[in-house]
Amino acid sequence: MVVLDYGSGNLRSAQRALERAGARVSVTADAAAAGAADGLVVPGVGAFAACMAGLLDIGGDRIIADRLAAGRPVLGVCVGMQILFARGVEFGVETAGCGRWPGSVTRLDAPVIPHMGWNTVDAAAGSTLLHGIAAGTRFYFVHSYAAQTWTGAPDARVSWTTHHTRFVAAVEDGPLAATQFHPEKSGDAGARLLRNWVGGL
């Protein structure tokens, strides 16, 4: 298991959470290691544009693309989820994302921004990530932007939540999965989600 180090994200927190979920984890920017790992986690915090710049600097977009072409699992977290979409719009500036999913990541239309705290998630039917996690369970979010529509694969399992407006909380699309919330900060529920993902590798 590799947590991709491209200069953004709670790398050690993610590493510890995955280790508690039963994985052997390294944190690296090495393309060969990231490509060969059973699972690749792409974390991310801060601005979409800065995360994309860091990802491109290490060829992370190609690492993700090559893994998915080979059917090898990738998990994006927070901004690591957002950059999987076609574009992000911040302060009126549009930045190209990895383009694994169509659509834009835009600012939440909410009276309180950033959205910081615990929210329930409306799990997609048949969700593997959220399997065994009771309805009404809360996960930890901290962000100002999100994907507010889904125009990707119709058979993808898309889970939603609401902070004044509805937005995508998690996606499971073949070998590519992602969460807008932080599993590593979500207590027992986040630990269960990571065990579910690790167990499926």
mmCIF file of C-alpha atoms in Angstrom:
data_model
loop_
_atom_site.group_PDB
_atom_site.id
_atom_site.type_symbol
_atom_site.label_atom_id
_atom_site.label_comp_id
_atom_site.label_asym_id
_atom_site.label_seq_id
_atom_site.Cartn_x
_atom_site.Cartn_y
_atom_site.Cartn_z
ATOM 1 C CA MET A 1 0.000 0.000 0.000
ATOM 2 C CA VAL A 2 1.306 3.470 -0.904
ATOM 3 C CA VAL A 3 0.150 6.885 0.289
ATOM 4 C CA LEU A 4 1.206 9.189 -2.542
ATOM 5 C CA ASP A 5 3.461 12.019 -1.374
ATOM 6 C CA TYR A 6 3.031 14.955 -3.721
ATOM 7 C CA GLY A 7 3.340 17.694 -1.118
ATOM 8 C CA SER A 8 -0.285 17.773 0.007
ATOM 9 C CA GLY A 9 -2.304 15.891 2.562
ATOM 10 C CA ASN A 10 -2.198 14.427 6.041
ATOM 11 C CA LEU A 11 0.314 11.798 4.979
ATOM 12 C CA ARG A 12 1.265 10.323 8.338
ATOM 13 C CA SER A 13 -2.283 10.434 9.633
ATOM 14 C CA ALA A 14 -3.412 8.530 6.546
ATOM 15 C CA GLN A 15 -0.539 6.077 6.936
ATOM 16 C CA ARG A 16 -1.381 5.339 10.574
ATOM 17 C CA ALA A 17 -5.083 4.906 9.824
ATOM 18 C CA LEU A 18 -4.347 2.468 6.994
ATOM 19 C CA GLU A 19 -1.927 0.525 9.161
ATOM 20 C CA ARG A 20 -4.621 0.204 11.812
ATOM 21 C CA ALA A 21 -6.858 -1.132 9.030
ATOM 22 C CA GLY A 22 -4.358 -3.932 8.450
ATOM 23 C CA ALA A 23 -2.259 -2.591 5.571
ATOM 24 C CA ARG A 24 1.501 -2.375 5.233
ATOM 25 C CA VAL A 25 2.011 1.219 4.156
ATOM 26 C CA SER A 26 4.774 3.372 2.712
ATOM 27 C CA VAL A 27 4.620 7.104 1.982
ATOM 28 C CA THR A 28 6.438 7.911 -1.235
ATOM 29 C CA ALA A 29 6.471 9.883 -4.479
ATOM 30 C CA ASP A 30 8.253 7.053 -6.284
ATOM 31 C CA ALA A 31 6.313 6.199 -9.445
ATOM 32 C CA ALA A 32 7.435 2.574 -9.569
ATOM 33 C CA ALA A 33 6.421 1.908 -5.978
ATOM 34 C CA ALA A 34 3.108 3.725 -6.420
ATOM 35 C CA GLY A 35 2.391 1.814 -9.592
ATOM 36 C CA ALA A 36 3.192 -1.591 -8.122
ATOM 37 C CA ALA A 37 1.385 -1.208 -4.796
ATOM 38 C CA ASP A 38 -1.757 -3.237 -4.057
ATOM 39 C CA GLY A 39 -3.546 0.031 -3.322
ATOM 40 C CA LEU A 40 -2.751 3.721 -3.851
ATOM 41 C CA VAL A 41 -4.172 6.446 -1.620
ATOM 42 C CA VAL A 42 -4.162 10.015 -2.957
ATOM 43 C CA PRO A 43 -4.720 12.436 -0.061
ATOM 44 C CA GLY A 44 -5.143 16.164 -0.440
ATOM 45 C CA VAL A 45 -5.716 19.325 1.570
ATOM 46 C CA GLY A 46 -5.832 22.986 0.622
ATOM 47 C CA ALA A 47 -6.442 24.479 -2.800
ATOM 48 C CA PHE A 48 -7.363 22.457 -5.887
ATOM 49 C CA ALA A 49 -4.823 24.303 -8.076
ATOM 50 C CA ALA A 50 -1.962 23.779 -5.625
ATOM 51 C CA CYS A 51 -2.775 20.084 -5.282
ATOM 52 C CA MET A 52 -2.876 19.626 -9.052
ATOM 53 C CA ALA A 53 0.449 21.432 -9.426
ATOM 54 C CA GLY A 54 2.043 19.134 -6.860
ATOM 55 C CA LEU A 55 0.523 16.054 -8.458
ATOM 56 C CA LEU A 56 1.754 17.030 -11.923
ATOM 57 C CA ASP A 57 5.241 17.715 -10.565
ATOM 58 C CA ILE A 58 5.672 14.042 -9.677
ATOM 59 C CA GLY A 59 3.704 12.648 -12.626
ATOM 60 C CA GLY A 60 0.915 11.631 -10.298
ATOM 61 C CA ASP A 61 -1.739 12.031 -12.967
ATOM 62 C CA ARG A 62 0.034 9.413 -15.073
ATOM 63 C CA ILE A 63 0.504 7.106 -12.069
ATOM 64 C CA ILE A 64 -3.248 7.233 -11.414
ATOM 65 C CA ALA A 65 -4.108 6.745 -15.088
ATOM 66 C CA ASP A 66 -1.762 3.775 -15.470
ATOM 67 C CA ARG A 67 -3.099 2.087 -12.338
ATOM 68 C CA LEU A 68 -6.701 2.482 -13.426
ATOM 69 C CA ALA A 69 -5.926 1.219 -16.926
ATOM 70 C CA ALA A 70 -4.577 -1.923 -15.255
ATOM 71 C CA GLY A 71 -7.571 -2.200 -12.911
ATOM 72 C CA ARG A 72 -5.470 -1.415 -9.823
ATOM 73 C CA PRO A 73 -7.274 0.313 -6.919
ATOM 74 C CA VAL A 74 -6.935 4.021 -6.172
ATOM 75 C CA LEU A 75 -8.575 5.875 -3.267
ATOM 76 C CA GLY A 76 -8.762 9.678 -3.278
ATOM 77 C CA VAL A 77 -9.432 11.593 -0.055
ATOM 78 C CA CYS A 78 -10.775 15.158 0.289
ATOM 79 C CA VAL A 79 -8.966 17.314 -2.316
ATOM 80 C CA GLY A 80 -7.484 14.015 -3.501
ATOM 81 C CA MET A 81 -11.054 13.209 -4.538
ATOM 82 C CA GLN A 82 -11.710 16.633 -6.067
ATOM 83 C CA ILE A 83 -8.719 16.497 -8.418
ATOM 84 C CA LEU A 84 -10.116 13.328 -9.985
ATOM 85 C CA PHE A 85 -12.806 15.454 -11.647
ATOM 86 C CA ALA A 86 -12.314 17.326 -14.914
ATOM 87 C CA ARG A 87 -11.887 20.755 -13.367
ATOM 88 C CA GLY A 88 -11.944 22.832 -10.220
ATOM 89 C CA VAL A 89 -13.123 26.442 -9.985
ATOM 90 C CA GLU A 90 -11.727 28.577 -7.164
ATOM 91 C CA PHE A 91 -11.998 32.364 -6.929
ATOM 92 C CA GLY A 92 -13.197 32.455 -10.526
ATOM 93 C CA VAL A 93 -10.130 30.593 -11.790
ATOM 94 C CA GLU A 94 -10.624 27.238 -13.504
ATOM 95 C CA THR A 95 -7.945 24.570 -13.126
ATOM 96 C CA ALA A 96 -7.868 21.311 -15.069
ATOM 97 C CA GLY A 97 -8.055 18.177 -12.935
ATOM 98 C CA CYS A 98 -7.126 14.604 -13.750
ATOM 99 C CA GLY A 99 -10.320 14.141 -15.747
ATOM 100 C CA ARG A 100 -11.114 10.676 -14.448
ATOM 101 C CA TRP A 101 -14.692 11.876 -13.934
ATOM 102 C CA PRO A 102 -16.538 14.625 -15.842
ATOM 103 C CA GLY A 103 -17.773 17.727 -14.095
ATOM 104 C CA SER A 104 -16.552 20.565 -11.919
ATOM 105 C CA VAL A 105 -15.688 21.056 -8.277
ATOM 106 C CA THR A 106 -17.192 24.376 -7.188
ATOM 107 C CA ARG A 107 -17.730 26.437 -4.038
ATOM 108 C CA LEU A 108 -20.524 25.303 -1.768
ATOM 109 C CA ASP A 109 -23.428 27.736 -1.622
ATOM 110 C CA ALA A 110 -23.742 27.744 2.147
ATOM 111 C CA PRO A 111 -23.938 30.440 4.826
ATOM 112 C CA VAL A 112 -20.998 28.932 6.738
ATOM 113 C CA ILE A 113 -17.808 28.148 4.804
ATOM 114 C CA PRO A 114 -15.656 26.169 5.198
ATOM 115 C CA HIS A 115 -17.887 23.220 5.947
ATOM 116 C CA MET A 116 -16.110 21.817 8.973
ATOM 117 C CA GLY A 117 -17.593 19.092 11.113
ATOM 118 C CA TRP A 118 -19.551 15.876 11.209
ATOM 119 C CA ASN A 119 -22.186 14.914 8.648
ATOM 120 C CA THR A 120 -24.249 11.836 7.932
ATOM 121 C CA VAL A 121 -23.882 10.255 4.495
ATOM 122 C CA ASP A 122 -26.654 8.848 2.315
ATOM 123 C CA ALA A 123 -24.884 5.668 1.220
ATOM 124 C CA ALA A 124 -25.285 4.387 -2.313
ATOM 125 C CA ALA A 125 -27.108 1.087 -2.674
ATOM 126 C CA GLY A 126 -24.611 -1.735 -2.560
ATOM 127 C CA SER A 127 -21.763 0.477 -1.339
ATOM 128 C CA THR A 128 -18.662 -1.516 -0.497
ATOM 129 C CA LEU A 129 -16.900 1.354 1.265
ATOM 130 C CA LEU A 130 -19.845 1.942 3.598
ATOM 131 C CA HIS A 131 -20.779 -1.711 4.072
ATOM 132 C CA GLY A 132 -21.597 -2.501 7.683
ATOM 133 C CA ILE A 133 -21.759 1.160 8.697
ATOM 134 C CA ALA A 134 -25.153 2.088 10.125
ATOM 135 C CA ALA A 135 -27.323 4.718 8.484
ATOM 136 C CA GLY A 136 -27.006 7.986 10.379
ATOM 137 C CA THR A 137 -23.311 7.465 11.114
ATOM 138 C CA ARG A 138 -21.321 10.699 10.874
ATOM 139 C CA PHE A 139 -18.062 11.350 9.043
ATOM 140 C CA TYR A 140 -15.676 14.286 9.389
ATOM 141 C CA PHE A 141 -15.601 16.931 6.631
ATOM 142 C CA VAL A 142 -13.460 20.038 6.223
ATOM 143 C CA HIS A 143 -13.747 21.807 2.854
ATOM 144 C CA SER A 144 -15.270 24.736 0.983
ATOM 145 C CA TYR A 145 -15.621 23.123 -2.444
ATOM 146 C CA ALA A 146 -17.233 19.930 -3.709
ATOM 147 C CA ALA A 147 -18.698 18.148 -6.709
ATOM 148 C CA GLN A 148 -22.377 19.036 -6.576
ATOM 149 C CA THR A 149 -23.542 16.975 -9.548
ATOM 150 C CA TRP A 150 -22.659 13.547 -10.923
ATOM 151 C CA THR A 151 -22.465 13.016 -14.691
ATOM 152 C CA GLY A 152 -20.021 10.109 -14.631
ATOM 153 C CA ALA A 153 -20.724 6.425 -15.146
ATOM 154 C CA PRO A 154 -24.380 5.677 -14.377
ATOM 155 C CA ASP A 155 -23.424 2.426 -12.644
ATOM 156 C CA ALA A 156 -20.976 4.131 -10.259
ATOM 157 C CA ARG A 157 -22.023 4.007 -6.618
ATOM 158 C CA VAL A 158 -22.360 7.628 -5.540
ATOM 159 C CA SER A 159 -23.058 8.574 -1.924
ATOM 160 C CA TRP A 160 -24.288 12.057 -1.011
ATOM 161 C CA THR A 161 -24.504 14.449 1.904
ATOM 162 C CA THR A 162 -25.766 17.978 2.488
ATOM 163 C CA HIS A 163 -24.309 21.193 3.866
ATOM 164 C CA HIS A 164 -27.003 23.686 2.901
ATOM 165 C CA THR A 165 -26.650 22.198 -0.586
ATOM 166 C CA ARG A 166 -26.309 18.579 -1.694
ATOM 167 C CA PHE A 167 -22.906 17.314 -2.796
ATOM 168 C CA VAL A 168 -21.006 14.113 -3.504
ATOM 169 C CA ALA A 169 -19.611 12.499 -0.356
ATOM 170 C CA ALA A 170 -18.112 9.346 -1.883
ATOM 171 C CA VAL A 171 -17.787 7.559 -5.219
ATOM 172 C CA GLU A 172 -17.053 3.919 -6.038
ATOM 173 C CA ASP A 173 -16.379 3.491 -9.747
ATOM 174 C CA GLY A 174 -14.621 0.224 -10.512
ATOM 175 C CA PRO A 175 -11.039 0.397 -9.196
ATOM 176 C CA LEU A 176 -11.384 4.141 -8.510
ATOM 177 C CA ALA A 177 -12.939 5.238 -5.224
ATOM 178 C CA ALA A 178 -12.903 8.483 -3.292
ATOM 179 C CA THR A 179 -14.338 10.277 -0.286
ATOM 180 C CA GLN A 180 -14.856 13.993 0.265
ATOM 181 C CA PHE A 181 -14.702 13.385 4.013
ATOM 182 C CA HIS A 182 -11.602 12.285 5.904
ATOM 183 C CA PRO A 183 -11.823 8.601 6.921
ATOM 184 C CA GLU A 184 -8.637 8.969 8.965
ATOM 185 C CA LYS A 185 -10.353 11.623 11.117
ATOM 186 C CA SER A 186 -13.747 9.904 11.319
ATOM 187 C CA GLY A 187 -13.237 7.614 14.305
ATOM 188 C CA ASP A 188 -14.660 4.095 14.243
ATOM 189 C CA ALA A 189 -16.711 4.756 11.098
ATOM 190 C CA GLY A 190 -13.671 5.896 9.148
ATOM 191 C CA ALA A 191 -11.677 2.935 10.421
ATOM 192 C CA ARG A 192 -14.398 0.570 9.222
ATOM 193 C CA LEU A 193 -14.456 2.232 5.808
ATOM 194 C CA LEU A 194 -10.692 1.840 5.447
ATOM 195 C CA ARG A 195 -10.893 -1.795 6.524
ATOM 196 C CA ASN A 196 -13.569 -2.325 3.880
ATOM 197 C CA TRP A 197 -11.332 -0.792 1.212
ATOM 198 C CA VAL A 198 -8.147 -2.567 2.311
ATOM 199 C CA GLY A 199 -10.050 -5.850 2.541
ATOM 200 C CA GLY A 200 -11.094 -5.577 -1.069
ATOM 201 C CA LEU A 201 -7.574 -5.170 -2.468
#
